[in-house]
Amino acid sequence: MKFNGVNDNSTQGRRNTQSGCKFSHTDAATITMTPDGVDTYARVIVKNQGGKINSAMVRTAITCALTTSGAGGLDTGSEAVNTGYYVFLITNGNNRNPKLLCSLSETSPTLPAGYPFCSAPIWFISNNGDGDIREFIDVDGRCYYTETGDTALLTMGVAYSGWTAIDASVHAPNNSRVWLKTYAHNEASNDWNKIFIHFNDSDASDGTYFTIKHGNTILSLSGNPGTQFVFEHGLVTAATGIYYKWGTNPEVNPGGSFPTNFSMWIKGWTLK
């Protein structure tokens, strides 16, 4: 199938600056990019500070480890917990010897000496609270987190007096489409409530129409199931792209197996 001018299905779901890049979780500190194009190669557009553009070819698998500094690792500093890292492809002055590079910066990674060519972000790493890369699979350019439990939990909130931002920057890159799951549970007996979610200013200022609304959220200490949604949405800025609030003050009663909360998880993302 021809897509973005390239006969390669693996370009789907990716920025059209790359083709044939297949990422995998190697271990707690390392990812691997394997060439997976129709001709077994990967190609990535790179550019130097002078504006010269080249197409870098990757013929063999390459890795990136957060415990390594420079080419093949982290651009500056040391590995941190609860942190998101952007992944770039860099090449040397002759546009050869491709390596991966991780950075906190989406737009200005610190390039190691001898590597003036750099791509746009081609992947993203989410480091959890233990300092381990969240496990994932890459399906045609889309990252799916595969660990069970609350490893991709963004919030468990009860804010109601105003819009509260949900910071997704640890779990997803800027300029991406994210796959979200939300869960709402109201513990107070016989108290109908609702939760609003918005992604832009027009949603926030409108009193009737919101992007997503959990309606008729009524639960008690009995532990009956809450309401759930799964949906996809675009994020321009992951740290401030999602907001929520309860319609009225949710009563938070002590005790019970299912306390009042609004929870949101990121199940995966795709670079736009």
PDB file of C-alpha atoms in Angstrom:
ATOM      1  CA  MET A   1       0.000   0.000   0.000  1.00  0.00           C
ATOM      2  CA  LYS A   2       1.357   3.400  -0.930  1.00  0.00           C
ATOM      3  CA  PHE A   3       1.120   5.888   1.943  1.00  0.00           C
ATOM      4  CA  ASN A   4       2.757   9.314   2.166  1.00  0.00           C
ATOM      5  CA  GLY A   5       4.600   8.483  -1.023  1.00  0.00           C
ATOM      6  CA  VAL A   6       6.234   5.377   0.440  1.00  0.00           C
ATOM      7  CA  ASN A   7       5.329   1.778  -0.344  1.00  0.00           C
ATOM      8  CA  ASP A   8       5.467   0.722   3.286  1.00  0.00           C
ATOM      9  CA  ASN A   9       2.553  -0.061   5.596  1.00  0.00           C
ATOM     10  CA  SER A  10       4.653   0.687   8.666  1.00  0.00           C
ATOM     11  CA  THR A  11       4.515   4.430   7.891  1.00  0.00           C
ATOM     12  CA  GLN A  12       0.862   4.472   8.884  1.00  0.00           C
ATOM     13  CA  GLY A  13       0.233   6.272  12.155  1.00  0.00           C
ATOM     14  CA  ARG A  14       3.636   7.987  12.060  1.00  0.00           C
ATOM     15  CA  ARG A  15       4.859  11.397  11.026  1.00  0.00           C
ATOM     16  CA  ASN A  16       5.804  11.119   7.371  1.00  0.00           C
ATOM     17  CA  THR A  17       9.457  11.892   8.206  1.00  0.00           C
ATOM     18  CA  GLN A  18      10.131   8.214   8.854  1.00  0.00           C
ATOM     19  CA  SER A  19       9.496   4.861   7.238  1.00  0.00           C
ATOM     20  CA  GLY A  20      10.106   1.283   8.335  1.00  0.00           C
ATOM     21  CA  CYS A  21      10.931   2.003  12.001  1.00  0.00           C
ATOM     22  CA  LYS A  22       9.760  -0.728  14.389  1.00  0.00           C
ATOM     23  CA  PHE A  23      10.269  -0.095  18.115  1.00  0.00           C
ATOM     24  CA  SER A  24      10.277  -2.638  20.928  1.00  0.00           C
ATOM     25  CA  HIS A  25      10.771  -2.695  24.695  1.00  0.00           C
ATOM     26  CA  THR A  26      14.111  -4.414  25.387  1.00  0.00           C
ATOM     27  CA  ASP A  27      14.474  -4.083  29.150  1.00  0.00           C
ATOM     28  CA  ALA A  28      13.792  -1.645  31.995  1.00  0.00           C
ATOM     29  CA  ALA A  29      16.241   0.912  30.594  1.00  0.00           C
ATOM     30  CA  THR A  30      16.482   0.117  26.872  1.00  0.00           C
ATOM     31  CA  ILE A  31      14.424   0.202  23.685  1.00  0.00           C
ATOM     32  CA  THR A  32      15.351  -1.188  20.262  1.00  0.00           C
ATOM     33  CA  MET A  33      14.523   0.166  16.813  1.00  0.00           C
ATOM     34  CA  THR A  34      14.547  -2.537  14.137  1.00  0.00           C
ATOM     35  CA  PRO A  35      14.434  -1.702  10.395  1.00  0.00           C
ATOM     36  CA  ASP A  36      11.116  -3.031   9.129  1.00  0.00           C
ATOM     37  CA  GLY A  37      10.571  -1.503   5.685  1.00  0.00           C
ATOM     38  CA  VAL A  38       9.530  -3.474   2.632  1.00  0.00           C
ATOM     39  CA  ASP A  39      13.194  -3.641   1.617  1.00  0.00           C
ATOM     40  CA  THR A  40      14.222  -4.472   5.229  1.00  0.00           C
ATOM     41  CA  TYR A  41      15.616  -0.930   5.739  1.00  0.00           C
ATOM     42  CA  ALA A  42      14.341   2.059   7.712  1.00  0.00           C
ATOM     43  CA  ARG A  43      14.567   5.617   6.446  1.00  0.00           C
ATOM     44  CA  VAL A  44      14.364   8.772   8.541  1.00  0.00           C
ATOM     45  CA  ILE A  45      14.615  12.423   7.462  1.00  0.00           C
ATOM     46  CA  VAL A  46      17.376  14.265   9.383  1.00  0.00           C
ATOM     47  CA  LYS A  47      18.531  17.877   9.290  1.00  0.00           C
ATOM     48  CA  ASN A  48      21.522  19.857  10.593  1.00  0.00           C
ATOM     49  CA  GLN A  49      21.522  23.363  12.087  1.00  0.00           C
ATOM     50  CA  GLY A  50      22.361  24.835   8.690  1.00  0.00           C
ATOM     51  CA  GLY A  51      19.115  23.457   7.309  1.00  0.00           C
ATOM     52  CA  LYS A  52      20.655  20.731   5.170  1.00  0.00           C
ATOM     53  CA  ILE A  53      18.249  17.795   4.877  1.00  0.00           C
ATOM     54  CA  ASN A  54      19.179  14.169   4.289  1.00  0.00           C
ATOM     55  CA  SER A  55      17.472  10.819   4.360  1.00  0.00           C
ATOM     56  CA  ALA A  56      19.249   8.518   6.798  1.00  0.00           C
ATOM     57  CA  MET A  57      19.108   4.784   6.106  1.00  0.00           C
ATOM     58  CA  VAL A  58      19.167   2.270   8.966  1.00  0.00           C
ATOM     59  CA  ARG A  59      20.178  -1.237   7.979  1.00  0.00           C
ATOM     60  CA  THR A  60      20.528  -2.979  11.352  1.00  0.00           C
ATOM     61  CA  ALA A  61      18.797  -2.802  14.728  1.00  0.00           C
ATOM     62  CA  ILE A  62      19.934   0.014  17.036  1.00  0.00           C
ATOM     63  CA  THR A  63      19.233   0.588  20.718  1.00  0.00           C
ATOM     64  CA  CYS A  64      18.797   3.489  23.101  1.00  0.00           C
ATOM     65  CA  ALA A  65      19.458   3.112  26.836  1.00  0.00           C
ATOM     66  CA  LEU A  66      18.552   5.715  29.455  1.00  0.00           C
ATOM     67  CA  THR A  67      21.558   4.562  31.481  1.00  0.00           C
ATOM     68  CA  THR A  68      23.942   5.589  28.657  1.00  0.00           C
ATOM     69  CA  SER A  69      25.092   9.138  27.885  1.00  0.00           C
ATOM     70  CA  GLY A  70      25.282  10.607  24.389  1.00  0.00           C
ATOM     71  CA  ALA A  71      24.712   8.717  21.145  1.00  0.00           C
ATOM     72  CA  GLY A  72      22.658   5.617  21.867  1.00  0.00           C
ATOM     73  CA  GLY A  73      21.453   7.056  25.153  1.00  0.00           C
ATOM     74  CA  LEU A  74      20.360  10.178  27.004  1.00  0.00           C
ATOM     75  CA  ASP A  75      21.475  13.559  25.665  1.00  0.00           C
ATOM     76  CA  THR A  76      22.103  15.266  29.043  1.00  0.00           C
ATOM     77  CA  GLY A  77      21.666  14.526  32.740  1.00  0.00           C
ATOM     78  CA  SER A  78      20.741  11.181  34.215  1.00  0.00           C
ATOM     79  CA  GLU A  79      17.699   8.939  34.060  1.00  0.00           C
ATOM     80  CA  ALA A  80      14.739  10.197  36.105  1.00  0.00           C
ATOM     81  CA  VAL A  81      11.557   8.588  37.425  1.00  0.00           C
ATOM     82  CA  ASN A  82       8.059   9.573  36.285  1.00  0.00           C
ATOM     83  CA  THR A  83       9.484  11.240  33.186  1.00  0.00           C
ATOM     84  CA  GLY A  84       8.749  11.220  29.460  1.00  0.00           C
ATOM     85  CA  TYR A  85      11.590  11.179  26.910  1.00  0.00           C
ATOM     86  CA  TYR A  86      11.494  11.926  23.188  1.00  0.00           C
ATOM     87  CA  VAL A  87      13.484   9.644  20.894  1.00  0.00           C
ATOM     88  CA  PHE A  88      15.395  11.001  17.875  1.00  0.00           C
ATOM     89  CA  LEU A  89      17.600   9.546  15.155  1.00  0.00           C
ATOM     90  CA  ILE A  90      20.995  11.241  14.772  1.00  0.00           C
ATOM     91  CA  THR A  91      23.803  10.743  12.249  1.00  0.00           C
ATOM     92  CA  ASN A  92      27.417  11.874  11.976  1.00  0.00           C
ATOM     93  CA  GLY A  93      28.854  14.567   9.728  1.00  0.00           C
ATOM     94  CA  ASN A  94      28.722  12.263   6.709  1.00  0.00           C
ATOM     95  CA  ASN A  95      25.106  11.366   7.462  1.00  0.00           C
ATOM     96  CA  ARG A  96      26.157   7.879   8.472  1.00  0.00           C
ATOM     97  CA  ASN A  97      26.427   5.743  11.607  1.00  0.00           C
ATOM     98  CA  PRO A  98      22.809   6.298  12.729  1.00  0.00           C
ATOM     99  CA  LYS A  99      22.122   6.270  16.455  1.00  0.00           C
ATOM    100  CA  LEU A 100      19.132   6.888  18.684  1.00  0.00           C
ATOM    101  CA  LEU A 101      19.096   9.731  21.201  1.00  0.00           C
ATOM    102  CA  CYS A 102      16.691  10.375  24.088  1.00  0.00           C
ATOM    103  CA  SER A 103      15.885  13.841  25.385  1.00  0.00           C
ATOM    104  CA  LEU A 104      13.465  15.679  27.661  1.00  0.00           C
ATOM    105  CA  SER A 105      13.128  18.238  24.868  1.00  0.00           C
ATOM    106  CA  GLU A 106      10.750  17.674  21.980  1.00  0.00           C
ATOM    107  CA  THR A 107      12.409  20.313  19.784  1.00  0.00           C
ATOM    108  CA  SER A 108      15.999  20.951  20.970  1.00  0.00           C
ATOM    109  CA  PRO A 109      17.890  17.829  22.045  1.00  0.00           C
ATOM    110  CA  THR A 110      21.535  18.332  22.974  1.00  0.00           C
ATOM    111  CA  LEU A 111      23.462  16.643  20.157  1.00  0.00           C
ATOM    112  CA  PRO A 112      26.681  14.762  20.978  1.00  0.00           C
ATOM    113  CA  ALA A 113      29.924  15.833  19.326  1.00  0.00           C
ATOM    114  CA  GLY A 114      30.257  14.567  15.762  1.00  0.00           C
ATOM    115  CA  TYR A 115      26.512  14.114  15.261  1.00  0.00           C
ATOM    116  CA  PRO A 116      25.124  17.283  13.648  1.00  0.00           C
ATOM    117  CA  PHE A 117      22.134  15.666  11.916  1.00  0.00           C
ATOM    118  CA  CYS A 118      18.949  15.036  13.881  1.00  0.00           C
ATOM    119  CA  SER A 119      15.397  13.961  13.067  1.00  0.00           C
ATOM    120  CA  ALA A 120      12.088  15.089  14.486  1.00  0.00           C
ATOM    121  CA  PRO A 121      10.891  12.851  17.352  1.00  0.00           C
ATOM    122  CA  ILE A 122      10.288   9.344  16.038  1.00  0.00           C
ATOM    123  CA  TRP A 123       9.250   7.675  19.323  1.00  0.00           C
ATOM    124  CA  PHE A 124       8.599   8.383  22.996  1.00  0.00           C
ATOM    125  CA  ILE A 125       9.600   6.638  26.239  1.00  0.00           C
ATOM    126  CA  SER A 126       7.575   6.766  29.453  1.00  0.00           C
ATOM    127  CA  ASN A 127       9.626   6.077  32.577  1.00  0.00           C
ATOM    128  CA  ASN A 128       7.544   4.978  35.573  1.00  0.00           C
ATOM    129  CA  GLY A 129       7.928   5.640  39.291  1.00  0.00           C
ATOM    130  CA  ASP A 130      10.474   2.830  39.638  1.00  0.00           C
ATOM    131  CA  GLY A 131      12.668   4.310  36.921  1.00  0.00           C
ATOM    132  CA  ASP A 132      11.700   1.586  34.437  1.00  0.00           C
ATOM    133  CA  ILE A 133      10.523   2.135  30.872  1.00  0.00           C
ATOM    134  CA  ARG A 134       6.843   1.268  30.657  1.00  0.00           C
ATOM    135  CA  GLU A 135       6.407  -1.880  28.606  1.00  0.00           C
ATOM    136  CA  PHE A 136       4.774  -1.378  25.203  1.00  0.00           C
ATOM    137  CA  ILE A 137       4.218  -2.853  21.780  1.00  0.00           C
ATOM    138  CA  ASP A 138       4.491  -0.926  18.502  1.00  0.00           C
ATOM    139  CA  VAL A 139       1.619  -1.699  16.105  1.00  0.00           C
ATOM    140  CA  ASP A 140       2.058   0.175  12.807  1.00  0.00           C
ATOM    141  CA  GLY A 141       3.475   3.198  14.602  1.00  0.00           C
ATOM    142  CA  ARG A 142       1.105   3.192  17.540  1.00  0.00           C
ATOM    143  CA  CYS A 143       2.358   2.621  21.080  1.00  0.00           C
ATOM    144  CA  TYR A 144       0.184   0.395  23.272  1.00  0.00           C
ATOM    145  CA  TYR A 145       1.114   0.111  26.945  1.00  0.00           C
ATOM    146  CA  THR A 146       0.918  -3.534  27.954  1.00  0.00           C
ATOM    147  CA  GLU A 147       1.482  -3.611  31.713  1.00  0.00           C
ATOM    148  CA  THR A 148      -1.494  -4.345  33.943  1.00  0.00           C
ATOM    149  CA  GLY A 149      -2.620  -2.263  36.902  1.00  0.00           C
ATOM    150  CA  ASP A 150      -2.337   1.504  37.267  1.00  0.00           C
ATOM    151  CA  THR A 151       0.994   1.966  35.477  1.00  0.00           C
ATOM    152  CA  ALA A 152      -0.524   4.489  33.063  1.00  0.00           C
ATOM    153  CA  LEU A 153      -2.855   6.185  35.542  1.00  0.00           C
ATOM    154  CA  LEU A 154      -2.992   9.958  35.085  1.00  0.00           C
ATOM    155  CA  THR A 155      -5.303  11.050  37.886  1.00  0.00           C
ATOM    156  CA  MET A 156      -7.696  10.002  40.625  1.00  0.00           C
ATOM    157  CA  GLY A 157      -9.474  13.287  41.251  1.00  0.00           C
ATOM    158  CA  VAL A 158     -12.388  14.836  43.115  1.00  0.00           C
ATOM    159  CA  ALA A 159     -11.920  18.518  42.092  1.00  0.00           C
ATOM    160  CA  TYR A 160     -15.187  20.358  41.432  1.00  0.00           C
ATOM    161  CA  SER A 161     -14.792  24.116  41.988  1.00  0.00           C
ATOM    162  CA  GLY A 162     -12.992  24.742  38.677  1.00  0.00           C
ATOM    163  CA  TRP A 163     -11.263  23.081  35.751  1.00  0.00           C
ATOM    164  CA  THR A 164      -8.317  20.932  36.866  1.00  0.00           C
ATOM    165  CA  ALA A 165      -5.506  20.101  34.442  1.00  0.00           C
ATOM    166  CA  ILE A 166      -4.436  16.487  33.961  1.00  0.00           C
ATOM    167  CA  ASP A 167      -0.732  16.289  33.133  1.00  0.00           C
ATOM    168  CA  ALA A 168      -0.191  13.566  30.503  1.00  0.00           C
ATOM    169  CA  SER A 169       3.408  14.515  29.624  1.00  0.00           C
ATOM    170  CA  VAL A 170       4.941  11.505  31.404  1.00  0.00           C
ATOM    171  CA  HIS A 171       2.809   9.068  29.431  1.00  0.00           C
ATOM    172  CA  ALA A 172       2.394  10.643  25.985  1.00  0.00           C
ATOM    173  CA  PRO A 173       4.280  13.021  23.657  1.00  0.00           C
ATOM    174  CA  ASN A 174       3.159  16.432  22.514  1.00  0.00           C
ATOM    175  CA  ASN A 175       1.451  16.522  19.114  1.00  0.00           C
ATOM    176  CA  SER A 176       0.016  13.048  19.440  1.00  0.00           C
ATOM    177  CA  ARG A 177      -3.267  11.219  19.443  1.00  0.00           C
ATOM    178  CA  VAL A 178      -3.920   9.412  22.705  1.00  0.00           C
ATOM    179  CA  TRP A 179      -6.166   6.499  23.592  1.00  0.00           C
ATOM    180  CA  LEU A 180      -7.813   7.292  26.927  1.00  0.00           C
ATOM    181  CA  LYS A 181      -9.887   5.337  29.422  1.00  0.00           C
ATOM    182  CA  THR A 182     -11.931   7.131  32.102  1.00  0.00           C
ATOM    183  CA  TYR A 183     -13.726   5.751  35.125  1.00  0.00           C
ATOM    184  CA  ALA A 184     -16.105   7.614  37.441  1.00  0.00           C
ATOM    185  CA  HIS A 185     -17.466   6.511  40.795  1.00  0.00           C
ATOM    186  CA  ASN A 186     -19.561   8.544  43.237  1.00  0.00           C
ATOM    187  CA  GLU A 187     -19.594   7.012  46.695  1.00  0.00           C
ATOM    188  CA  ALA A 188     -22.281   9.175  48.323  1.00  0.00           C
ATOM    189  CA  SER A 189     -25.660   7.484  48.625  1.00  0.00           C
ATOM    190  CA  ASN A 190     -28.505   8.856  46.494  1.00  0.00           C
ATOM    191  CA  ASP A 191     -26.414  11.741  45.140  1.00  0.00           C
ATOM    192  CA  TRP A 192     -26.616  12.210  41.370  1.00  0.00           C
ATOM    193  CA  ASN A 193     -23.532  13.868  39.888  1.00  0.00           C
ATOM    194  CA  LYS A 194     -21.618  14.261  36.626  1.00  0.00           C
ATOM    195  CA  ILE A 195     -18.067  14.838  35.411  1.00  0.00           C
ATOM    196  CA  PHE A 196     -17.062  17.068  32.501  1.00  0.00           C
ATOM    197  CA  ILE A 197     -13.886  16.661  30.420  1.00  0.00           C
ATOM    198  CA  HIS A 198     -12.628  19.275  27.975  1.00  0.00           C
ATOM    199  CA  PHE A 199      -9.672  19.625  25.606  1.00  0.00           C
ATOM    200  CA  ASN A 200      -9.890  23.260  24.480  1.00  0.00           C
ATOM    201  CA  ASP A 201     -11.011  26.720  25.584  1.00  0.00           C
ATOM    202  CA  SER A 202     -14.275  26.714  23.659  1.00  0.00           C
ATOM    203  CA  ASP A 203     -15.359  23.574  25.498  1.00  0.00           C
ATOM    204  CA  ALA A 204     -14.402  25.115  28.833  1.00  0.00           C
ATOM    205  CA  SER A 205     -16.381  28.319  28.298  1.00  0.00           C
ATOM    206  CA  ASP A 206     -19.523  26.661  27.005  1.00  0.00           C
ATOM    207  CA  GLY A 207     -22.046  25.814  29.697  1.00  0.00           C
ATOM    208  CA  THR A 208     -23.841  23.074  27.784  1.00  0.00           C
ATOM    209  CA  TYR A 209     -21.620  21.271  25.307  1.00  0.00           C
ATOM    210  CA  PHE A 210     -18.440  19.556  26.473  1.00  0.00           C
ATOM    211  CA  THR A 211     -16.125  17.106  24.767  1.00  0.00           C
ATOM    212  CA  ILE A 212     -16.975  14.236  27.137  1.00  0.00           C
ATOM    213  CA  LYS A 213     -19.457  14.042  30.015  1.00  0.00           C
ATOM    214  CA  HIS A 214     -19.942  11.279  32.572  1.00  0.00           C
ATOM    215  CA  GLY A 215     -23.645  11.756  33.265  1.00  0.00           C
ATOM    216  CA  ASN A 216     -25.815  10.385  36.062  1.00  0.00           C
ATOM    217  CA  THR A 217     -22.957   9.164  38.202  1.00  0.00           C
ATOM    218  CA  ILE A 218     -24.707   7.778  41.269  1.00  0.00           C
ATOM    219  CA  LEU A 219     -23.138   5.143  43.478  1.00  0.00           C
ATOM    220  CA  SER A 220     -22.983   4.187  47.119  1.00  0.00           C
ATOM    221  CA  LEU A 221     -20.804   2.315  49.585  1.00  0.00           C
ATOM    222  CA  SER A 222     -22.152  -0.928  48.166  1.00  0.00           C
ATOM    223  CA  GLY A 223     -19.388  -0.896  45.545  1.00  0.00           C
ATOM    224  CA  ASN A 224     -21.539  -1.079  42.434  1.00  0.00           C
ATOM    225  CA  PRO A 225     -19.586  -0.447  39.206  1.00  0.00           C
ATOM    226  CA  GLY A 226     -18.992   3.117  38.059  1.00  0.00           C
ATOM    227  CA  THR A 227     -19.284   4.504  34.526  1.00  0.00           C
ATOM    228  CA  GLN A 228     -16.474   3.986  32.015  1.00  0.00           C
ATOM    229  CA  PHE A 229     -15.486   5.482  28.653  1.00  0.00           C
ATOM    230  CA  VAL A 230     -12.703   4.635  26.200  1.00  0.00           C
ATOM    231  CA  PHE A 231     -11.978   7.209  23.498  1.00  0.00           C
ATOM    232  CA  GLU A 232      -9.246   8.773  21.352  1.00  0.00           C
ATOM    233  CA  HIS A 233      -8.290  12.431  21.185  1.00  0.00           C
ATOM    234  CA  GLY A 234      -5.495  14.648  19.890  1.00  0.00           C
ATOM    235  CA  LEU A 235      -3.085  16.435  22.246  1.00  0.00           C
ATOM    236  CA  VAL A 236      -0.999  19.409  21.188  1.00  0.00           C
ATOM    237  CA  THR A 237       0.567  19.989  24.612  1.00  0.00           C
ATOM    238  CA  ALA A 238       0.463  16.868  26.753  1.00  0.00           C
ATOM    239  CA  ALA A 239       0.962  18.693  30.056  1.00  0.00           C
ATOM    240  CA  THR A 240      -2.039  21.017  29.652  1.00  0.00           C
ATOM    241  CA  GLY A 241      -4.249  19.374  27.041  1.00  0.00           C
ATOM    242  CA  ILE A 242      -6.843  17.677  29.264  1.00  0.00           C
ATOM    243  CA  TYR A 243      -9.081  19.192  31.967  1.00  0.00           C
ATOM    244  CA  TYR A 244     -11.895  17.838  34.138  1.00  0.00           C
ATOM    245  CA  LYS A 245     -14.308  18.869  36.893  1.00  0.00           C
ATOM    246  CA  TRP A 246     -17.228  17.392  38.806  1.00  0.00           C
ATOM    247  CA  GLY A 247     -20.593  19.051  38.296  1.00  0.00           C
ATOM    248  CA  THR A 248     -21.165  19.508  42.034  1.00  0.00           C
ATOM    249  CA  ASN A 249     -19.155  18.799  45.142  1.00  0.00           C
ATOM    250  CA  PRO A 250     -18.746  15.003  45.284  1.00  0.00           C
ATOM    251  CA  GLU A 251     -19.297  13.725  48.783  1.00  0.00           C
ATOM    252  CA  VAL A 252     -16.210  11.801  49.829  1.00  0.00           C
ATOM    253  CA  ASN A 253     -17.273   9.419  52.561  1.00  0.00           C
ATOM    254  CA  PRO A 254     -14.652   7.546  54.576  1.00  0.00           C
ATOM    255  CA  GLY A 255     -14.492   3.803  54.209  1.00  0.00           C
ATOM    256  CA  GLY A 256     -15.864   1.609  51.462  1.00  0.00           C
ATOM    257  CA  SER A 257     -14.031  -0.373  48.819  1.00  0.00           C
ATOM    258  CA  PHE A 258     -14.776   2.069  45.975  1.00  0.00           C
ATOM    259  CA  PRO A 259     -14.154   5.659  47.132  1.00  0.00           C
ATOM    260  CA  THR A 260     -15.395   8.630  45.128  1.00  0.00           C
ATOM    261  CA  ASN A 261     -12.980   9.362  42.292  1.00  0.00           C
ATOM    262  CA  PHE A 262     -12.566  10.248  38.661  1.00  0.00           C
ATOM    263  CA  SER A 263      -9.729   8.226  37.090  1.00  0.00           C
ATOM    264  CA  MET A 264      -8.093   8.524  33.681  1.00  0.00           C
ATOM    265  CA  TRP A 265      -5.571   6.196  32.071  1.00  0.00           C
ATOM    266  CA  ILE A 266      -3.564   6.508  28.858  1.00  0.00           C
ATOM    267  CA  LYS A 267      -3.664   3.182  27.036  1.00  0.00           C
ATOM    268  CA  GLY A 268      -1.497   4.304  24.108  1.00  0.00           C
ATOM    269  CA  TRP A 269      -0.588   7.076  21.665  1.00  0.00           C
ATOM    270  CA  THR A 270       0.378   7.841  18.073  1.00  0.00           C
ATOM    271  CA  LEU A 271       2.662  10.615  16.844  1.00  0.00           C
ATOM    272  CA  LYS A 272       0.758  12.986  14.570  1.00  0.00           C
TER     273      LYS A 272
END
